[in-house]
GROMACS .gro file of C-alpha atoms in nm:
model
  189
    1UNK     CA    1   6.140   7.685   6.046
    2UNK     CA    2   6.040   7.629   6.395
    3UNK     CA    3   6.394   7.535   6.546
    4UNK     CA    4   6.642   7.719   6.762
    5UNK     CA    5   6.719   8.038   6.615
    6UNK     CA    6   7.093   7.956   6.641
    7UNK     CA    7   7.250   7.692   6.546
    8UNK     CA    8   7.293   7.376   6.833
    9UNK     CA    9   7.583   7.342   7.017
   10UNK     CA   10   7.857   7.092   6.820
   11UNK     CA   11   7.711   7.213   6.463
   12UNK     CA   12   8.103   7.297   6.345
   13UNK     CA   13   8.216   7.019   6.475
   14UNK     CA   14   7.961   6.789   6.277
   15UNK     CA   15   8.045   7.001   5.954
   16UNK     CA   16   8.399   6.930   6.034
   17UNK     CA   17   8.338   6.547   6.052
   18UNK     CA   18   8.125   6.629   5.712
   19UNK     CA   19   8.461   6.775   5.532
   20UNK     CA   20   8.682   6.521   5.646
   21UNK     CA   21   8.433   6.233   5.545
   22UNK     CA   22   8.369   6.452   5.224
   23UNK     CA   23   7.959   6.417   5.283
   24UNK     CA   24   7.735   6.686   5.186
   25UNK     CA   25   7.641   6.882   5.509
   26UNK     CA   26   7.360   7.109   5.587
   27UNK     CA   27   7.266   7.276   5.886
   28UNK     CA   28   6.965   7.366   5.838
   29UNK     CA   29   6.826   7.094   5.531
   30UNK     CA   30   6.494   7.177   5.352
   31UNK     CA   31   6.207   7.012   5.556
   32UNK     CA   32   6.024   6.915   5.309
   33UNK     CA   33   6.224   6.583   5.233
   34UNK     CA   34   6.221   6.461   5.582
   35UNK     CA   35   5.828   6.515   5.599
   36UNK     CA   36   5.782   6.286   5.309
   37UNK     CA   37   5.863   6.000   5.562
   38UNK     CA   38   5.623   6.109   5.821
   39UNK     CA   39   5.480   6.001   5.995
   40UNK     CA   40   5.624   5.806   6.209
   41UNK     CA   41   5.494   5.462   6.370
   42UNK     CA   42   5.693   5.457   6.681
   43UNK     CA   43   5.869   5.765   6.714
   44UNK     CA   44   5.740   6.176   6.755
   45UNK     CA   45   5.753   6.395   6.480
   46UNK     CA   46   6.014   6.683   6.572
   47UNK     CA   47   6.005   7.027   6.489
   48UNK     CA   48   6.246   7.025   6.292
   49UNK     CA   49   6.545   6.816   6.161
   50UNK     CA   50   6.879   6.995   6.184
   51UNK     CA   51   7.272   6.875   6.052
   52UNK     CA   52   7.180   6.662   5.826
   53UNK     CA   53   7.465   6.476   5.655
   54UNK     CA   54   7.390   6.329   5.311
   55UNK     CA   55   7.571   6.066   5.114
   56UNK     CA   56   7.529   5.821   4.822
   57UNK     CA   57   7.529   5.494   4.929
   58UNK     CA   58   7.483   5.266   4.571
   59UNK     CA   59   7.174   5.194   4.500
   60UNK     CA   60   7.032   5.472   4.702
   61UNK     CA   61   7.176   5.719   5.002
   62UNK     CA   62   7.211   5.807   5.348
   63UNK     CA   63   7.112   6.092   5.528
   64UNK     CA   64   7.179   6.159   5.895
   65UNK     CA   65   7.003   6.414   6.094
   66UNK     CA   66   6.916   6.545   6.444
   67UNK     CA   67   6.561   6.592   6.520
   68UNK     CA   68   6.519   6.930   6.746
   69UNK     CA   69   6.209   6.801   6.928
   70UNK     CA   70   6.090   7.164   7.056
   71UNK     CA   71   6.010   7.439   6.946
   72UNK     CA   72   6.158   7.762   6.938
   73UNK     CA   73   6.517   7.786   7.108
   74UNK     CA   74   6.367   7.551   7.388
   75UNK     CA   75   6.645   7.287   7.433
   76UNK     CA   76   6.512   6.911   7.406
   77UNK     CA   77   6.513   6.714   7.668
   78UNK     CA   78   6.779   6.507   7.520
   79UNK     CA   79   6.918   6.532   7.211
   80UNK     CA   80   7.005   6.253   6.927
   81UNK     CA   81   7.063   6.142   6.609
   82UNK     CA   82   6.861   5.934   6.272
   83UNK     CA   83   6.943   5.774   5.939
   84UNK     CA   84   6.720   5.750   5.684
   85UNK     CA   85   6.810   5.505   5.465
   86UNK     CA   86   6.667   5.480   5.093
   87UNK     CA   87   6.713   5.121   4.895
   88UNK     CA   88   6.513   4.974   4.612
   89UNK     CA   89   6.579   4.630   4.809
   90UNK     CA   90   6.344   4.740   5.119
   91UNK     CA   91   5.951   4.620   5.050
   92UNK     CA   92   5.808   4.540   5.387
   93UNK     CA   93   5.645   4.809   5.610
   94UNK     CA   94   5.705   4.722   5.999
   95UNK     CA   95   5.867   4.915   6.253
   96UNK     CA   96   6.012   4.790   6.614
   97UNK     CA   97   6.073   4.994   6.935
   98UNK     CA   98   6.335   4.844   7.183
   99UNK     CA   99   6.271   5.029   7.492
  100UNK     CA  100   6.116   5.371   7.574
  101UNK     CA  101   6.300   5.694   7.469
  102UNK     CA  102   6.182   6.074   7.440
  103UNK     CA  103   6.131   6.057   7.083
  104UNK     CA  104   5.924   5.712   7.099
  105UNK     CA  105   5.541   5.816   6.994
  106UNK     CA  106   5.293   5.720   7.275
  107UNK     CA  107   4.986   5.901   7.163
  108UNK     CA  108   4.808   5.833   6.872
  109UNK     CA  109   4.525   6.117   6.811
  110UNK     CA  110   4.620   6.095   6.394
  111UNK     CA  111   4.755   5.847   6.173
  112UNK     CA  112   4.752   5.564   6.426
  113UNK     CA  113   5.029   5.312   6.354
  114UNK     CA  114   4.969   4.943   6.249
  115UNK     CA  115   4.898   4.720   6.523
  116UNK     CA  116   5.124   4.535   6.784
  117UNK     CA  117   5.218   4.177   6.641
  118UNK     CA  118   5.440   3.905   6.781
  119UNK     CA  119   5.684   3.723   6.512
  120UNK     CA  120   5.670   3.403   6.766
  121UNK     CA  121   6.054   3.440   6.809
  122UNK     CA  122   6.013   3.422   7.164
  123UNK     CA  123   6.380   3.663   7.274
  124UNK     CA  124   6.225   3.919   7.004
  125UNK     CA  125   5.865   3.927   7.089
  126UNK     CA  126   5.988   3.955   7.461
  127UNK     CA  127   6.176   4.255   7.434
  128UNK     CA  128   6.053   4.427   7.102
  129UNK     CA  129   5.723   4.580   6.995
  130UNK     CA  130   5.715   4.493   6.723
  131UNK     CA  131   5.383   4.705   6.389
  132UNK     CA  132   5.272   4.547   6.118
  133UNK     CA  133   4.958   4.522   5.960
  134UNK     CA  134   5.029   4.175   5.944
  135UNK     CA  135   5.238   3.921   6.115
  136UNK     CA  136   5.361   3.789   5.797
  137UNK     CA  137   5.492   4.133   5.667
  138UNK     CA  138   5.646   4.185   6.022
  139UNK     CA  139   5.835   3.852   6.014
  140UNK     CA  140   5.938   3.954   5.574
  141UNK     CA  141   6.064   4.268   5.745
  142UNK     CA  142   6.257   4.172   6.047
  143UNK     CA  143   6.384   3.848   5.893
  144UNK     CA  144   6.604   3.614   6.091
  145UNK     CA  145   6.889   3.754   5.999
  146UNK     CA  146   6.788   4.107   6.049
  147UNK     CA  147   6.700   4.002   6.428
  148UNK     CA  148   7.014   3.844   6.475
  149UNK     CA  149   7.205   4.144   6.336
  150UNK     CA  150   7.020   4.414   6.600
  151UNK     CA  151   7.026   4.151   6.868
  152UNK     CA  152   7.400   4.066   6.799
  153UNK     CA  153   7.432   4.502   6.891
  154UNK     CA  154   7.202   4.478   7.231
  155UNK     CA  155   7.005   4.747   6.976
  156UNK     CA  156   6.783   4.984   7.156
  157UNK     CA  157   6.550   5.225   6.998
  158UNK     CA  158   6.331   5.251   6.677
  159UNK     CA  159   6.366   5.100   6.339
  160UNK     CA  160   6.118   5.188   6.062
  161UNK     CA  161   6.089   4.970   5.767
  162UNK     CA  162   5.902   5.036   5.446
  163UNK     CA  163   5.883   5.008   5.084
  164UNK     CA  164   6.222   5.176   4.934
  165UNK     CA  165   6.324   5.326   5.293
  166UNK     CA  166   6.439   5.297   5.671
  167UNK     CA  167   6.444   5.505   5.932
  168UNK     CA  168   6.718   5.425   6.253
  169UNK     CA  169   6.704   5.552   6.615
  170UNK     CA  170   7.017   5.375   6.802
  171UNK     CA  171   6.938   5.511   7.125
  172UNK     CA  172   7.257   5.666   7.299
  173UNK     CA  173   7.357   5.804   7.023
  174UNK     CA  174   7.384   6.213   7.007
  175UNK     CA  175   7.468   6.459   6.713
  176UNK     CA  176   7.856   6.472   6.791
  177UNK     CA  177   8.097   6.336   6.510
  178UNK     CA  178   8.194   5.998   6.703
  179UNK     CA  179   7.834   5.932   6.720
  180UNK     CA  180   7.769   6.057   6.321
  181UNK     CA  181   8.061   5.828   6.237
  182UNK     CA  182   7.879   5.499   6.464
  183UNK     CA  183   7.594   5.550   6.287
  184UNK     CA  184   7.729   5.621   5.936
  185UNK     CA  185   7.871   5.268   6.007
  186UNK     CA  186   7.524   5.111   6.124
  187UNK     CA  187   7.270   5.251   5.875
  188UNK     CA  188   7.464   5.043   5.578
  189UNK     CA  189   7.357   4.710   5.714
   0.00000   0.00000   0.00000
């Protein structure tokens, strides 16, 4: 691993909030499973992915994670927290950004991302950018509902969509247990 040689500040207290939530904790979780959803369409890959907190949440699971975004025992700029979300019920692939954030992705030299659509929902398409590789499948994705939902929360940052999975960056969020516990509640809906 290419992370910090010791473990980040508030680790204990994030394996704490894993024992009192009774959630499987691991500091330092096996790569491999987080690469599977690279890469990314709006946000950086990190270096590694570190406290990840994994749950079953019928019919899939839940894992939250920080992404240590340097490498070495260089500290990140900022530091923060994702869900990935599996579920049979997700088919569309689209991803949003609300706003700009150190982990948002704004080079493209592999793997480009699908391109920039507009849903013609015109509070959305002003403050979202919205990837696709179609309009339709953008508008499937982010249904009404969905927009409503993350507009209802003033959400800022990333959200990932695709077939079986989701990936959530509430920006503001960092890897302390009040935060963990916010976004244990969010990645559900």
């Amino acid at each position: 691993m290419d992370g910090p040689t010791a473990d980040p500040q508030g680790t204990q207290a994030i394996a704490n909030w894993a024992r009192r939530k009774r959630v499987s904790h691991q500091v330092r979780p096996e790569q491999r499973w987080f690469r599977k959803w690279e890469p990314f369409d709006t946000m950086v890959s990190p270096t590694c992915f570190l406290n990840a907190c994994s749950w079953p949440a019928p019919p899939g699971n839940i894992t939250l994670a920080e992404p240590w975004t340097e490498e070495g025992d260089s500290e990140p700029m900022d530091r923060t927290v994702i869900a990935f979300v599996s579920h049979p019920g997700l088919r569309y692939r689209a991803s949003m950004r609300a706003s700009e954030h150190f982990i948002t992705r704004v080079t493209f030299l592999e793997d480009p991302p699908p391109p920039e659509v507009q849903l013609g929902d015109g509070l959305w398409d002003e403050h979202v950018v919205t990837r696709a590789v179609s309009q339709a499948d953008a508008a499937a994705a982010f249904h009404p509902e969905l927009r409503q939902l993350l507009a209802g929360w003033g959400f800022v940052g990333h959200l990932e969509l695709r077939s079986g999975g989701a990936i959530i960056h509430y920006a503001g969020l960092k890897p302390i247990p009040e935060h963990y516990s916010q976004m244990s509640r969010i990645a559900p809906q």
